[in-house]
Amino acid sequence: METRSMRISLAIWSALVIAFLWIPLVIIGLYAFNKSNIQGWPISSWTLHWFSVTWHNPEARAAFWLSVKVALVTTGIALVLGTMAAAAVARFRFFGRDTISFLLVLPLALPGIITGTALLRFFDFANIRVSIWTIVIGHATFCVVVVYNNVVARLRRTSPSLIEASQDLGADGWQTFRFVLWPVLSTALVAGGLLAFALSFDEVIVTYFTAGAQETLPIFILDNIERGDQLPVVNVVAFFVIAVTAIPVILAQRVMRDTGVIGRGAAQVTEAVEAAEIPAV
Amino acid sequence: MSRIRKRHALAVVVLAAAVGALVVSAARIQAGNAATGVVTKIGKGEGRLNLVEWPYYSDKSFAKPFERQTGCIIHRKDAGTSGDMFSAMHANGGGGGGQWDLVSASGDASLRLIYAHDVKPIDIHLIPSWKDFIPVFKSPAHNTVNGQHYGVSVQWGPNTLIYNTKKVKPAPANWNLIYSKKYKGHVTIPNNPIQIADAALYLMKKKPSLGIKDPYELTQAQLTATVNLLKQQKPVLKRFWNYAPDEITSFKNGDVWLGAGWPYQTLQLQANKFPAKEIVPVPTTGWADTWMLASKAPHPNCALMWMKYVTTPKVEARQAYVFGETPVNPKACPYMNKIQKGLCNDYHLNEPGSYFKQIKFWKTPIPQCGWTKKQSCMDYNAWVQAWAQVTG
Amino acid sequence: MAIDAEALSAGPPLRRARLSLSGLLWRRPWLKALALLTPPLAAFLIVYIGSLVALFVASFWTINSFTATLEHTWTLANYRLIFSSAQPYLHVAGLTLKVAALVTLVDIVLALPLAYFMARLASRRTRALLFVMVLLPLWSSYLVRIYAWQEILAHDGVINWALNGIGLPDTNLAYSNWAVGIVFAYVWLPFVVLPVYAALERIPSSYLEASADLGARSFKTLRSVILPLALPGIVAGSIFAFSLTLGDYITPLLVGGTHSDFIGIEVYRSIGSSNVPFAAAFAAIPMLIMGVYLLIARRLGAFEAI
């Protein structure tokens, strides 16, 4: 397997990459305490003033909650639609099946400015006024595929005979879903849902085109960056968001820890099960 | 695994399309009817006002009293560029889409909005402060067409030459320095096609043989010559700045020592104890903003009330201070000095009339040359493409 | 098949209804597929694909520059402009492609060892910690992270301050394509790490043990066993890095220099001057490139690994 020196080199490389990922975040955190509203280095004077300003800024709070709302609705839609599409694709063979995977990944694979412009022109044509719902639609286009892919991957590793067995035992569709499918899918849904939420929460380009007078958090940050006289506020906001989201992310990965997305042990278990089963078709 | 027949899949697609069409038609809303005719009186407020604006143009410090007085609650969309503003007003069928009432358009966008019929004229006498305005802002070419006022001027700013006093010695006296190699790699100019006019203005003096009479009305040959000047300038630049704070950061971090900017940047740098100064070499270009009424404005009365309110001296002073620009109403001067000593002077409000004649305010380039009937001038699209040649 | 008549006729009515519905759906699987597929497909076809097609069609039209209205006159003028050698657009597209490819490569090189370490070497606790540390940056604002980089790369910024501190000369990274590349590689890195990690995690240890048993040293195992199995994940990750770079305009605008004109910037500017046909035509280039890229990726199995 891996030699000791290889293991050490990999560990060092990993540490360096993680440092690369986090040093700018540390700097963001530092600038949240910067007295001056111009970002200069090194920071000459420190203050907690901007925390108070941000806390008392109703726009910042409103933007935060709007982003949370949009992300929640988007994630909900993505979970439902993504699972349905994944279930259909994983369980049935039909004409055009492969194309669906291809089509669904397009919003994520194509540049945001294309999605944003195309959607705006669609809303124009269909006479749909831009509102919080158009933002949600925009986000849903690229969030569905994230859930879809996770669920499809999970369903592929799940034997369909599980469902057959459940129905043999007399369970109807709902009971099968609740007692058999849900435990199998839950971690895939959590993983997909988390990523979908993150994508929606921080999205700015598509949102810019599909929003009206609504200010999501990224739009609020963009506005503040353009004005510039309260720049530390965006650093406070970013700092706050990282601190706050650490908790659900840590909790979520604990949920996933034992069954599937993380866990070599789980992978081995799954593989053993797959090896032992008789393929359904 | 079960096999699905092709015809079943087809049924799925057809059903999907049908459902989709149903959803779309359910979501359709009627576009607002285009109101016709010039508004000649201000009626009762409609309770709401939707603005497309530059950030801070409806800052709470002066918007809240307005909301209290008139009951018109303000909803705003902040734009980062003139292009964004134009897109917002032109979308959803144009005229503000039946959603937006007002837009604070700068001169590089105002004529485009007018010719695209996205804004409509108003009776300027509905704005009492108008008669006090600095004369050049009463009926400027960028918002008044054929005597019709498409909105009211609100604030303006000159384009200035900002320099780091420690690095740029001696102090510059005119625009020549940003085209020279002396500070190569430490210069910045705005990332905006309208910047072509600055270069054209420079060539007006440097190369009179080109025959440039108006920096916003350029023939093909004149545009080409201007683009060549900008291409020559490019190696001297460090970057093109997009937002005012960008330029401020570039100065503060030592990447840029000299650049075209606005009084706002200079004042911010000075407030942070940075050694920056600016000069306003005349002739120079400038920008001026107009509050324009959307042709399909759903709340025209609130809109007019806002136009009236925001041009009064006290509010003009407040907005000038908050955004970092200059009022069009000279009666704002004492109020500005009350907010901060010397503010009126810092923002060049108390200059004589001759000063304003030397500022060439932004104007959307259109095909009709005002100074000759024999040739046609390049339109805004041509300028955008020309600018791509400069930055690309 | 399972649901027998006895079960159907017994029990409360709701349960009987559910059972017969389940039975119906089981007997006619296409009905189930229909019910499952219709909502997402409908939403998708109408909204997204429809608007993409409309955008592409608009690229063959023009705009009346005076009134900014779309003119439905068919013409190739926009495309001719893009491919004209007198115009900068081909150069812009070339630069964007070059940077996108480089950024993708750099991200894969950075991500692969990290993902391998996380998937196969780290203890459970370390793995969890690393996973969180890779995921969390996605939650901090993209815009604010770019601004942090502005500060790091600036002439009087963090890097030069550190270099000067140990006696090294200044770098001149600020406002250049190097800066753009670094920032792009930085912001997309978590998107590349996650699929590569997922792919590596799925490799059963028995494969690696077998490879060692057969006498392969670690490098050979890496090349012949690990990389091929991880390839779908790598390709999936590369889709993100490549396409996000191809269409982004905010990063080059904020940290780019005088030669940092990217496809995204020109599309954005065209939309801002209401020249939707030209924007659509220029946007067709990344659309085409990504279409081809996705087809290749699908061949390589990437769609199972996102």
Short mmCIF file of C-alpha atoms in Angstrom, two decimals, chain C residues 27-272:
data_model
loop_
_atom_site.label_atom_id
_atom_site.label_comp_id
_atom_site.label_asym_id
_atom_site.label_seq_id
_atom_site.Cartn_x
_atom_site.Cartn_y
_atom_site.Cartn_z
CA ARG C 27 -48.34 -3.47 -12.77
CA ARG C 28 -48.01 -0.49 -15.06
CA PRO C 29 -44.54 0.79 -14.40
CA TRP C 30 -44.71 3.39 -17.08
CA LEU C 31 -47.44 5.13 -15.13
CA LYS C 32 -45.08 5.38 -12.20
CA ALA C 33 -42.33 6.71 -14.40
CA LEU C 34 -44.79 9.23 -15.78
CA ALA C 35 -45.81 10.42 -12.36
CA LEU C 36 -42.22 10.63 -11.23
CA LEU C 37 -40.84 12.34 -14.25
CA THR C 38 -43.49 14.83 -15.25
CA PRO C 39 -43.00 17.61 -12.70
CA PRO C 40 -39.23 17.89 -12.96
CA LEU C 41 -39.21 17.41 -16.69
CA ALA C 42 -41.96 19.93 -17.25
CA ALA C 43 -40.26 22.51 -15.10
CA PHE C 44 -37.00 21.91 -16.80
CA LEU C 45 -38.06 21.71 -20.42
CA ILE C 46 -40.18 24.79 -20.35
CA VAL C 47 -38.10 27.01 -18.19
CA TYR C 48 -34.54 26.17 -18.83
CA ILE C 49 -34.14 24.49 -22.17
CA GLY C 50 -36.79 26.72 -23.70
CA SER C 51 -35.02 29.86 -22.63
CA LEU C 52 -31.65 28.55 -23.79
CA VAL C 53 -33.10 27.84 -27.20
CA ALA C 54 -34.68 31.30 -27.29
CA LEU C 55 -31.33 32.81 -26.41
CA PHE C 56 -29.58 30.90 -29.15
CA VAL C 57 -32.20 31.94 -31.68
CA ALA C 58 -31.70 35.57 -30.64
CA SER C 59 -28.06 35.33 -31.60
CA PHE C 60 -29.15 35.33 -35.22
CA TRP C 61 -31.07 38.55 -34.84
CA THR C 62 -29.99 42.15 -34.39
CA ILE C 63 -30.85 45.03 -32.21
CA ASN C 64 -31.95 48.45 -33.26
CA SER C 65 -29.25 50.38 -31.46
CA PHE C 66 -31.40 53.47 -31.33
CA THR C 67 -34.49 52.09 -29.65
CA ALA C 68 -32.83 49.00 -28.16
CA THR C 69 -35.56 46.78 -29.54
CA LEU C 70 -34.92 43.33 -30.89
CA GLU C 71 -35.22 43.09 -34.62
CA HIS C 72 -36.20 39.70 -35.92
CA THR C 73 -34.09 39.93 -39.05
CA TRP C 74 -32.02 36.83 -39.63
CA THR C 75 -28.34 37.55 -39.98
CA LEU C 76 -24.93 36.11 -39.21
CA ALA C 77 -23.55 39.55 -38.42
CA ASN C 78 -22.95 38.81 -34.76
CA TYR C 79 -20.99 35.69 -35.50
CA ARG C 80 -19.04 37.42 -38.23
CA LEU C 81 -18.07 40.08 -35.73
CA ILE C 82 -16.88 37.50 -33.24
CA PHE C 83 -14.79 35.58 -35.71
CA SER C 84 -13.39 38.66 -37.41
CA SER C 85 -9.65 39.02 -37.02
CA ALA C 86 -9.94 42.79 -36.65
CA GLN C 87 -11.93 42.31 -33.47
CA PRO C 88 -10.60 41.20 -30.11
CA TYR C 89 -13.24 38.54 -29.43
CA LEU C 90 -11.33 35.49 -30.61
CA HIS C 91 -8.41 36.58 -28.49
CA VAL C 92 -10.74 37.01 -25.53
CA ALA C 93 -12.18 33.53 -26.04
CA GLY C 94 -8.69 32.09 -26.37
CA LEU C 95 -7.53 33.71 -23.16
CA THR C 96 -10.59 32.47 -21.28
CA LEU C 97 -10.08 28.93 -22.52
CA LYS C 98 -6.39 28.97 -21.62
CA VAL C 99 -7.07 30.21 -18.11
CA ALA C 100 -9.95 27.76 -17.65
CA ALA C 101 -7.75 24.84 -18.65
CA LEU C 102 -4.89 25.94 -16.40
CA VAL C 103 -7.17 26.55 -13.44
CA THR C 104 -8.75 23.11 -13.89
CA LEU C 105 -5.38 21.45 -14.05
CA VAL C 106 -4.09 23.25 -10.97
CA ASP C 107 -7.21 22.40 -9.01
CA ILE C 108 -6.96 18.71 -9.91
CA VAL C 109 -3.31 18.63 -8.86
CA LEU C 110 -4.17 20.36 -5.58
CA ALA C 111 -7.26 18.27 -4.93
CA LEU C 112 -6.09 14.78 -5.75
CA PRO C 113 -3.58 14.24 -2.94
CA LEU C 114 -5.88 15.91 -0.45
CA ALA C 115 -8.84 13.81 -1.51
CA TYR C 116 -6.73 10.66 -1.38
CA PHE C 117 -5.53 11.50 2.09
CA MET C 118 -9.07 12.17 3.25
CA ALA C 119 -10.51 9.06 1.66
CA ARG C 120 -7.89 6.49 2.49
CA LEU C 121 -5.40 7.62 5.08
CA ALA C 122 -7.10 9.89 7.54
CA SER C 123 -8.60 8.61 10.72
CA ARG C 124 -12.33 8.96 11.00
CA ARG C 125 -12.09 12.05 13.10
CA THR C 126 -9.49 13.70 10.89
CA ARG C 127 -11.54 12.88 7.85
CA ALA C 128 -14.59 14.50 9.34
CA LEU C 129 -12.60 17.58 10.25
CA LEU C 130 -11.06 17.83 6.78
CA PHE C 131 -14.44 17.37 5.16
CA VAL C 132 -15.86 20.25 7.14
CA MET C 133 -12.82 22.41 6.40
CA VAL C 134 -13.22 21.81 2.68
CA LEU C 135 -16.96 22.43 2.69
CA LEU C 136 -17.10 25.53 4.92
CA PRO C 137 -15.35 27.95 2.53
CA LEU C 138 -18.27 27.40 0.15
CA TRP C 139 -20.45 29.10 2.72
CA SER C 140 -18.44 32.24 3.04
CA SER C 141 -19.34 34.74 0.42
CA TYR C 142 -17.67 34.30 -2.96
CA LEU C 143 -17.42 38.06 -3.35
CA VAL C 144 -15.81 38.61 0.01
CA ARG C 145 -13.25 35.90 -0.70
CA ILE C 146 -12.27 37.70 -3.91
CA TYR C 147 -11.81 40.89 -1.94
CA ALA C 148 -9.61 39.07 0.53
CA TRP C 149 -7.42 38.03 -2.39
CA GLN C 150 -7.26 41.59 -3.63
CA GLU C 151 -5.72 42.38 -0.29
CA ILE C 152 -3.37 39.42 -0.32
CA LEU C 153 -2.00 40.08 -3.79
CA ALA C 154 -1.85 43.87 -3.60
CA HIS C 155 1.45 45.71 -3.88
CA ASP C 156 1.35 46.60 -0.20
CA GLY C 157 -0.62 43.49 0.64
CA VAL C 158 -0.11 40.34 2.66
CA ILE C 159 2.20 38.41 0.31
CA ASN C 160 4.64 41.21 -0.24
CA TRP C 161 4.54 42.09 3.43
CA ALA C 162 5.49 38.52 4.27
CA LEU C 163 8.16 38.35 1.57
CA ASN C 164 9.69 41.64 2.61
CA GLY C 165 9.66 40.40 6.16
CA ILE C 166 12.04 37.62 5.23
CA GLY C 167 14.07 39.80 2.92
CA LEU C 168 12.63 38.78 -0.42
CA PRO C 169 11.62 41.27 -3.10
CA ASP C 170 8.07 42.22 -4.03
CA THR C 171 5.96 40.25 -6.44
CA ASN C 172 3.85 42.06 -8.95
CA LEU C 173 0.85 39.80 -8.95
CA ALA C 174 -1.88 42.32 -8.40
CA TYR C 175 -4.25 43.04 -11.26
CA SER C 176 -2.92 40.52 -13.72
CA ASN C 177 -4.01 37.27 -15.29
CA TRP C 178 -1.89 35.47 -12.69
CA ALA C 179 -4.09 36.99 -10.02
CA VAL C 180 -7.20 35.95 -11.90
CA GLY C 181 -5.90 32.39 -12.23
CA ILE C 182 -4.97 32.14 -8.56
CA VAL C 183 -8.35 33.42 -7.41
CA PHE C 184 -10.25 31.12 -9.77
CA ALA C 185 -8.23 28.10 -8.63
CA TYR C 186 -8.95 29.12 -5.06
CA VAL C 187 -12.72 29.58 -5.26
CA TRP C 188 -13.44 26.43 -7.27
CA LEU C 189 -11.16 24.12 -5.29
CA PRO C 190 -13.83 22.73 -2.91
CA PHE C 191 -16.00 21.87 -5.92
CA VAL C 192 -13.17 19.77 -7.32
CA VAL C 193 -12.21 18.12 -4.04
CA LEU C 194 -15.67 16.79 -3.24
CA PRO C 195 -16.33 14.58 -6.30
CA VAL C 196 -12.72 13.33 -6.36
CA TYR C 197 -13.06 12.45 -2.70
CA ALA C 198 -16.37 10.67 -3.32
CA ALA C 199 -14.83 8.65 -6.14
CA LEU C 200 -11.73 7.70 -4.14
CA GLU C 201 -13.82 6.76 -1.15
CA ARG C 202 -15.75 4.26 -3.22
CA ILE C 203 -12.67 2.25 -4.17
CA PRO C 204 -12.73 -0.90 -2.08
CA SER C 205 -9.50 -1.46 -0.15
CA SER C 206 -9.51 -4.99 -1.43
CA TYR C 207 -8.53 -3.66 -4.87
CA LEU C 208 -5.48 -1.94 -3.47
CA GLU C 209 -4.52 -4.94 -1.41
CA ALA C 210 -4.88 -7.14 -4.45
CA SER C 211 -2.72 -4.79 -6.45
CA ALA C 212 -0.03 -4.88 -3.78
CA ASP C 213 -0.35 -8.65 -3.62
CA LEU C 214 0.28 -8.79 -7.33
CA GLY C 215 3.56 -6.99 -6.74
CA ALA C 216 2.75 -3.44 -7.79
CA ARG C 217 4.50 -0.64 -5.95
CA SER C 218 2.56 2.36 -4.85
CA PHE C 219 3.20 4.46 -7.95
CA LYS C 220 2.08 1.69 -10.26
CA THR C 221 -0.98 1.10 -8.13
CA LEU C 222 -1.72 4.78 -8.35
CA ARG C 223 -1.40 4.83 -12.09
CA SER C 224 -3.12 1.58 -12.95
CA VAL C 225 -5.72 1.15 -10.25
CA ILE C 226 -6.47 4.34 -8.39
CA LEU C 227 -6.42 6.91 -11.17
CA PRO C 228 -8.63 4.98 -13.57
CA LEU C 229 -11.17 4.37 -10.81
CA ALA C 230 -11.00 7.95 -9.65
CA LEU C 231 -11.23 9.33 -13.18
CA PRO C 232 -15.00 9.84 -13.19
CA GLY C 233 -14.70 11.90 -10.03
CA ILE C 234 -11.79 13.88 -11.43
CA VAL C 235 -13.68 14.61 -14.62
CA ALA C 236 -16.78 15.56 -12.64
CA GLY C 237 -14.75 17.99 -10.57
CA SER C 238 -13.13 19.39 -13.67
CA ILE C 239 -16.56 20.20 -15.10
CA PHE C 240 -17.10 22.65 -12.28
CA ALA C 241 -13.71 24.29 -12.42
CA PHE C 242 -13.75 24.58 -16.20
CA SER C 243 -17.28 25.83 -16.74
CA LEU C 244 -17.29 28.21 -13.79
CA THR C 245 -14.11 29.83 -15.09
CA LEU C 246 -15.46 29.94 -18.64
CA GLY C 247 -18.41 32.12 -17.75
CA ASP C 248 -17.32 34.15 -14.77
CA TYR C 249 -16.95 37.90 -15.05
CA ILE C 250 -16.78 39.09 -11.47
CA THR C 251 -13.32 37.72 -10.69
CA PRO C 252 -11.57 39.10 -13.79
CA LEU C 253 -13.29 42.46 -13.27
CA LEU C 254 -12.16 42.74 -9.67
CA VAL C 255 -8.65 41.26 -9.71
CA GLY C 256 -7.78 41.38 -13.39
CA GLY C 257 -5.48 43.78 -15.14
CA THR C 258 -5.45 45.48 -18.49
CA HIS C 259 -5.26 42.22 -20.42
CA SER C 260 -7.94 40.39 -18.50
CA ASP C 261 -10.87 40.57 -20.84
CA PHE C 262 -12.81 37.33 -20.47
CA ILE C 263 -15.82 35.90 -22.31
CA GLY C 264 -18.01 36.57 -19.28
CA ILE C 265 -17.08 40.26 -19.21
CA GLU C 266 -17.96 40.82 -22.85
CA VAL C 267 -21.26 38.97 -22.49
CA TYR C 268 -22.07 41.02 -19.38
CA ARG C 269 -21.20 44.27 -21.10
CA SER C 270 -23.29 43.41 -24.14
CA ILE C 271 -26.28 42.63 -22.00
CA GLY C 272 -25.75 45.92 -20.21
#
